[in-house]
PDB file of C-alpha atoms in Angstrom:
ATOM      1  CA  MET A 190      37.837 -42.904 -49.118  1.00 97.00           C
ATOM      2  CA  TYR A 191      36.589 -39.629 -50.558  1.00 97.00           C
ATOM      3  CA  GLN A 192      35.421 -41.237 -53.818  1.00 95.00           C
ATOM      4  CA  ALA A 193      33.731 -44.052 -51.871  1.00 96.00           C
ATOM      5  CA  SER A 194      31.896 -41.581 -49.631  1.00 97.00           C
ATOM      6  CA  VAL A 195      31.275 -38.076 -50.985  1.00 97.00           C
ATOM      7  CA  GLY A 196      31.866 -39.334 -54.534  1.00 96.00           C
ATOM      8  CA  VAL A 197      29.017 -41.835 -54.124  1.00 96.00           C
ATOM      9  CA  PHE A 198      26.639 -40.020 -51.798  1.00 98.00           C
ATOM     10  CA  VAL A 199      26.439 -36.713 -53.702  1.00 97.00           C
ATOM     11  CA  PRO A 200      25.385 -38.083 -57.105  1.00 97.00           C
ATOM     12  CA  PHE A 201      22.829 -40.430 -55.583  1.00 97.00           C
ATOM     13  CA  LEU A 202      21.400 -37.645 -53.420  1.00 98.00           C
ATOM     14  CA  GLU A 203      21.103 -35.605 -56.617  1.00 97.00           C
ATOM     15  CA  ASN A 204      19.303 -38.568 -58.210  1.00 97.00           C
ATOM     16  CA  LEU A 205      16.980 -38.779 -55.174  1.00 98.00           C
ATOM     17  CA  SER A 206      16.170 -35.097 -55.580  1.00 98.00           C
ATOM     18  CA  GLY A 207      15.349 -35.791 -59.224  1.00 97.00           C
ATOM     19  CA  LEU A 208      13.029 -38.610 -58.169  1.00 97.00           C
ATOM     20  CA  LEU A 209      11.213 -36.138 -55.920  1.00 98.00           C
ATOM     21  CA  ASP A 210      10.871 -33.743 -58.872  1.00 97.00           C
ATOM     22  CA  ARG A 211       9.267 -36.535 -60.845  1.00 97.00           C
ATOM     23  CA  ALA A 212       6.982 -37.309 -57.888  1.00 97.00           C
ATOM     24  CA  ALA A 213       5.863 -33.681 -57.695  1.00 97.00           C
ATOM     25  CA  ALA A 214       5.134 -33.562 -61.421  1.00 97.00           C
ATOM     26  CA  ASP A 215       3.244 -36.843 -61.214  1.00 97.00           C
ATOM     27  CA  ALA A 216       1.189 -35.665 -58.253  1.00 97.00           C
ATOM     28  CA  GLU A 217       0.273 -32.489 -60.109  1.00 97.00           C
ATOM     29  CA  ALA A 218      -0.632 -34.372 -63.301  1.00 97.00           C
ATOM     30  CA  ARG A 219      -2.804 -36.860 -61.419  1.00 96.00           C
ATOM     31  CA  ARG A 220      -4.172 -34.206 -59.048  1.00 97.00           C
ATOM     32  CA  ILE A 221      -2.872 -36.029 -55.990  1.00 94.00           C
ATOM     33  CA  ASP A 222      -1.912 -34.136 -52.865  1.00 95.00           C
ATOM     34  CA  PRO A 223       1.918 -34.530 -52.750  1.00 95.00           C
ATOM     35  CA  ARG A 224       1.691 -35.038 -48.982  1.00 95.00           C
ATOM     36  CA  VAL A 225       0.072 -38.398 -49.755  1.00 96.00           C
ATOM     37  CA  LEU A 226       3.271 -39.460 -51.537  1.00 96.00           C
ATOM     38  CA  VAL A 227       5.494 -38.215 -48.709  1.00 97.00           C
ATOM     39  CA  ALA A 228       3.460 -40.268 -46.219  1.00 97.00           C
ATOM     40  CA  MET A 229       3.471 -43.468 -48.309  1.00 97.00           C
ATOM     41  CA  ARG A 230       5.293 -46.563 -47.131  1.00 97.00           C
ATOM     42  CA  LEU A 231       5.719 -50.059 -48.498  1.00 96.00           C
ATOM     43  CA  ALA A 232       4.642 -51.781 -45.288  1.00 96.00           C
ATOM     44  CA  PRO A 233       3.011 -50.549 -42.076  1.00 95.00           C
ATOM     45  CA  THR A 234       6.211 -50.968 -40.042  1.00 96.00           C
ATOM     46  CA  MET A 235       8.522 -49.291 -42.578  1.00 97.00           C
ATOM     47  CA  TYR A 236       9.482 -45.644 -42.746  1.00 97.00           C
ATOM     48  CA  ASP A 237       7.501 -43.450 -45.109  1.00 97.00           C
ATOM     49  CA  LEU A 238       9.002 -41.648 -48.120  1.00 98.00           C
ATOM     50  CA  GLY A 239       9.931 -38.576 -46.066  1.00 97.00           C
ATOM     51  CA  GLN A 240      11.708 -40.675 -43.463  1.00 96.00           C
ATOM     52  CA  GLN A 241      13.500 -42.740 -46.130  1.00 98.00           C
ATOM     53  CA  ALA A 242      14.895 -39.563 -47.702  1.00 98.00           C
ATOM     54  CA  GLY A 243      15.797 -38.269 -44.242  1.00 96.00           C
ATOM     55  CA  GLU A 244      17.690 -41.436 -43.373  1.00 96.00           C
ATOM     56  CA  ALA A 245      19.597 -41.312 -46.668  1.00 98.00           C
ATOM     57  CA  ASN A 246      20.657 -37.754 -45.779  1.00 97.00           C
ATOM     58  CA  ARG A 247      21.533 -38.763 -42.234  1.00 96.00           C
ATOM     59  CA  HIS A 248      23.694 -41.747 -43.156  1.00 97.00           C
ATOM     60  CA  ALA A 249      25.586 -39.781 -45.805  1.00 98.00           C
ATOM     61  CA  THR A 250      26.224 -36.717 -43.665  1.00 98.00           C
ATOM     62  CA  VAL A 251      26.994 -38.528 -40.407  1.00 97.00           C
ATOM     63  CA  ALA A 252      29.409 -40.949 -42.074  1.00 98.00           C
ATOM     64  CA  CYS A 253      31.296 -38.220 -43.901  1.00 98.00           C
ATOM     65  CA  ALA A 254      31.334 -35.965 -40.842  1.00 98.00           C
ATOM     66  CA  LEU A 255      32.834 -38.793 -38.774  1.00 98.00           C
ATOM     67  CA  LEU A 256      35.436 -39.457 -41.457  1.00 98.00           C
ATOM     68  CA  ALA A 257      36.321 -35.763 -41.655  1.00 98.00           C
ATOM     69  CA  GLY A 258      36.323 -35.254 -37.878  1.00 97.00           C
ATOM     70  CA  ARG A 259      33.514 -32.688 -38.093  1.00 97.00           C
ATOM     71  CA  ALA A 260      30.091 -32.330 -36.503  1.00 95.00           C
ATOM     72  CA  PRO A 261      27.319 -33.521 -38.823  1.00 93.00           C
ATOM     73  CA  CYS A 262      24.767 -31.084 -40.139  1.00 92.00           C
ATOM     74  CA  LEU A 263      21.388 -31.179 -38.433  1.00 91.00           C
ATOM     75  CA  PHE A 264      18.020 -31.280 -40.143  1.00 92.00           C
ATOM     76  CA  PRO A 265      14.639 -30.021 -38.900  1.00 89.00           C
ATOM     77  CA  THR A 266      12.485 -32.596 -37.154  1.00 86.00           C
ATOM     78  CA  GLY A 267       9.093 -31.639 -38.578  1.00 88.00           C
ATOM     79  CA  VAL A 268       7.217 -33.605 -41.215  1.00 90.00           C
ATOM     80  CA  PRO A 269       8.530 -32.318 -44.556  1.00 94.00           C
ATOM     81  CA  ASP A 270       6.706 -31.804 -47.818  1.00 95.00           C
ATOM     82  CA  LEU A 271       8.387 -32.553 -51.166  1.00 96.00           C
ATOM     83  CA  ASP A 272       9.954 -29.084 -51.382  1.00 96.00           C
ATOM     84  CA  GLU A 273      11.375 -29.398 -47.864  1.00 96.00           C
ATOM     85  CA  LEU A 274      12.775 -32.851 -48.669  1.00 97.00           C
ATOM     86  CA  LYS A 275      14.524 -31.371 -51.698  1.00 97.00           C
ATOM     87  CA  SER A 276      15.842 -28.511 -49.576  1.00 97.00           C
ATOM     88  CA  ARG A 277      17.219 -30.959 -47.015  1.00 97.00           C
ATOM     89  CA  ILE A 278      18.911 -32.965 -49.750  1.00 98.00           C
ATOM     90  CA  ALA A 279      20.474 -29.763 -51.130  1.00 98.00           C
ATOM     91  CA  THR A 280      21.728 -28.942 -47.617  1.00 97.00           C
ATOM     92  CA  ALA A 281      23.238 -32.417 -47.286  1.00 98.00           C
ATOM     93  CA  ILE A 282      24.958 -32.122 -50.674  1.00 98.00           C
ATOM     94  CA  ALA A 283      26.409 -28.711 -49.811  1.00 97.00           C
ATOM     95  CA  PHE A 284      27.616 -30.048 -46.453  1.00 98.00           C
ATOM     96  CA  LEU A 285      29.295 -33.073 -48.061  1.00 98.00           C
ATOM     97  CA  ARG A 286      30.977 -30.963 -50.725  1.00 97.00           C
ATOM     98  CA  GLY A 287      32.300 -28.624 -48.043  1.00 97.00           C
ATOM     99  CA  LEU A 288      34.114 -31.327 -46.068  1.00 97.00           C
ATOM    100  CA  PRO A 289      37.918 -31.495 -46.300  1.00 97.00           C
ATOM    101  CA  LYS A 290      38.925 -34.154 -48.834  1.00 97.00           C
ATOM    102  CA  ASP A 291      42.320 -34.745 -47.196  1.00 97.00           C
ATOM    103  CA  ALA A 292      40.761 -35.542 -43.811  1.00 97.00           C
ATOM    104  CA  ILE A 293      38.373 -38.045 -45.392  1.00 98.00           C
ATOM    105  CA  GLU A 294      41.179 -39.641 -47.433  1.00 97.00           C
ATOM    106  CA  ALA A 295      43.203 -40.135 -44.228  1.00 97.00           C
ATOM    107  CA  ALA A 296      40.340 -41.699 -42.254  1.00 97.00           C
ATOM    108  CA  ALA A 297      40.427 -45.318 -43.448  1.00 97.00           C
ATOM    109  CA  ASP A 298      42.045 -46.675 -40.280  1.00 97.00           C
ATOM    110  CA  LYS A 299      40.847 -43.928 -37.945  1.00 97.00           C
ATOM    111  CA  PRO A 300      38.613 -45.105 -35.080  1.00 97.00           C
ATOM    112  CA  VAL A 301      35.117 -43.594 -35.311  1.00 96.00           C
ATOM    113  CA  VAL A 302      32.022 -44.033 -33.180  1.00 95.00           C
ATOM    114  CA  PHE A 303      28.582 -44.075 -34.768  1.00 95.00           C
ATOM    115  CA  THR A 304      25.764 -43.027 -32.458  1.00 93.00           C
ATOM    116  CA  PHE A 305      22.340 -44.461 -33.194  1.00 90.00           C
ATOM    117  CA  LYS A 306      19.189 -42.399 -32.720  1.00 88.00           C
ATOM    118  CA  ASN A 307      18.475 -44.244 -29.466  1.00 94.00           C
ATOM    119  CA  GLY A 308      21.868 -43.199 -28.088  1.00 94.00           C
ATOM    120  CA  THR A 309      23.680 -46.531 -28.355  1.00 96.00           C
ATOM    121  CA  THR A 310      27.040 -46.471 -30.057  1.00 96.00           C
ATOM    122  CA  ARG A 311      29.086 -48.754 -32.278  1.00 96.00           C
ATOM    123  CA  ASN A 312      32.830 -48.549 -32.880  1.00 97.00           C
ATOM    124  CA  PHE A 313      34.248 -48.732 -36.397  1.00 97.00           C
ATOM    125  CA  THR A 314      37.303 -47.796 -38.375  1.00 97.00           C
ATOM    126  CA  GLY A 315      36.562 -45.196 -41.021  1.00 97.00           C
ATOM    127  CA  ARG A 316      36.734 -47.855 -43.732  1.00 98.00           C
ATOM    128  CA  SER A 317      34.469 -50.327 -41.932  1.00 98.00           C
ATOM    129  CA  LEU A 318      31.940 -47.581 -41.093  1.00 98.00           C
ATOM    130  CA  LEU A 319      31.767 -46.542 -44.707  1.00 97.00           C
ATOM    131  CA  LEU A 320      31.846 -49.889 -46.487  1.00 97.00           C
ATOM    132  CA  SER A 321      30.008 -52.197 -44.089  1.00 97.00           C
ATOM    133  CA  PHE A 322      27.474 -49.812 -42.576  1.00 97.00           C
ATOM    134  CA  SER A 323      26.912 -46.330 -44.008  1.00 97.00           C
ATOM    135  CA  VAL A 324      26.965 -47.057 -47.742  1.00 98.00           C
ATOM    136  CA  PRO A 325      24.632 -50.079 -47.392  1.00 98.00           C
ATOM    137  CA  GLN A 326      22.303 -48.089 -45.104  1.00 97.00           C
ATOM    138  CA  PHE A 327      22.312 -45.158 -47.530  1.00 98.00           C
ATOM    139  CA  PHE A 328      21.441 -47.329 -50.520  1.00 98.00           C
ATOM    140  CA  PHE A 329      18.751 -49.175 -48.585  1.00 98.00           C
ATOM    141  CA  HIS A 330      16.956 -45.876 -47.908  1.00 98.00           C
ATOM    142  CA  VAL A 331      17.439 -44.385 -51.385  1.00 98.00           C
ATOM    143  CA  THR A 332      16.245 -47.642 -52.965  1.00 98.00           C
ATOM    144  CA  THR A 333      13.231 -47.803 -50.684  1.00 98.00           C
ATOM    145  CA  ALA A 334      12.316 -44.202 -51.528  1.00 98.00           C
ATOM    146  CA  TYR A 335      12.509 -45.131 -55.224  1.00 98.00           C
ATOM    147  CA  ASP A 336      10.389 -48.234 -54.587  1.00 98.00           C
ATOM    148  CA  ILE A 337       7.736 -46.235 -52.725  1.00 98.00           C
ATOM    149  CA  LEU A 338       7.433 -43.848 -55.654  1.00 98.00           C
ATOM    150  CA  ARG A 339       7.260 -46.704 -58.166  1.00 97.00           C
ATOM    151  CA  HIS A 340       4.622 -48.399 -56.012  1.00 96.00           C
ATOM    152  CA  ALA A 341       2.664 -45.115 -55.972  1.00 96.00           C
ATOM    153  CA  GLY A 342       2.585 -45.153 -59.767  1.00 96.00           C
ATOM    154  CA  VAL A 343       5.231 -42.514 -60.471  1.00 96.00           C
ATOM    155  CA  ASP A 344       6.690 -43.285 -63.902  1.00 95.00           C
ATOM    156  CA  LEU A 345      10.300 -44.099 -63.023  1.00 95.00           C
ATOM    157  CA  ALA A 346      12.876 -46.504 -64.386  1.00 93.00           C
ATOM    158  CA  LYS A 347      16.198 -47.833 -63.145  1.00 94.00           C
ATOM    159  CA  LYS A 348      18.009 -45.092 -65.095  1.00 94.00           C
ATOM    160  CA  ASP A 349      16.238 -42.511 -62.882  1.00 93.00           C
ATOM    161  CA  PHE A 350      17.649 -44.240 -59.802  1.00 94.00           C
ATOM    162  CA  LEU A 351      21.145 -44.635 -61.264  1.00 94.00           C
ATOM    163  CA  GLY A 352      21.377 -41.222 -62.914  1.00 90.00           C
ATOM    164  CA  PRO A 353      23.783 -40.414 -65.733  1.00 87.00           C
ATOM    165  CA  PRO A 354      26.964 -42.483 -66.164  1.00 84.00           C
ATOM    166  CA  ARG A 355      29.860 -41.019 -64.201  1.00 79.00           C
ATOM    167  CA  GLU A 356      33.596 -41.449 -64.432  1.00 74.00           C
ATOM    168  CA  LEU A 357      35.320 -42.412 -61.195  1.00 63.00           C
ATOM    169  CA  THR A 358      39.027 -42.127 -60.633  1.00 57.00           C
ATOM    170  CA  LEU A 359      40.213 -44.850 -58.347  1.00 50.00           C
ATOM    171  CA  ALA A 360      43.766 -45.180 -57.127  1.00 48.00           C
ATOM    172  CA  TRP A 361      44.849 -48.806 -57.035  1.00 41.00           C
ATOM    173  CA  THR A 362      48.028 -49.863 -55.310  1.00 43.00           C
ATOM    174  CA  SER A 363      49.917 -53.041 -56.025  1.00 40.00           C
ATOM    175  CA  ALA A 364      50.572 -55.485 -53.190  1.00 44.00           C
ATOM    176  CA  SER A 365      53.764 -56.671 -54.879  1.00 36.00           C
TER     177      SER A 365
END
């Protein structure tokens, strides 16, 4: 559970922060106000880059907080610039790394309740929250942030999204 949550969210949040570094450098090189990039969206009804990064943070921190039985960290509500987005990602990473691994490992069958921004709730087990909701939501928002930057002309490739290869240690149990 820990590898599938913190072990996935942290490296991809680090990659997202790196994408924002590339966006800042690109904006400077092309003499574009970076706020233009933060406000970009792929379609009029989609979240902008700042909101996509915010939702990636939110899904990672809320999921892991629920698994660990802790309160999630809170982020400011104002419109961020690129530096503030990076700061929020760093806060999310520090929060995730500070959660108790043992509590997350033990949460697979634990009942958890996810509360949506509008106040409605949905019941999950820790495993179903993570694998059927939070991880897909997280990757949707990180991918969309990447796509916004690519669409804006920032020179990125799939390797920038994926980051460096990482070794994962997975414990497999035999059913026999």
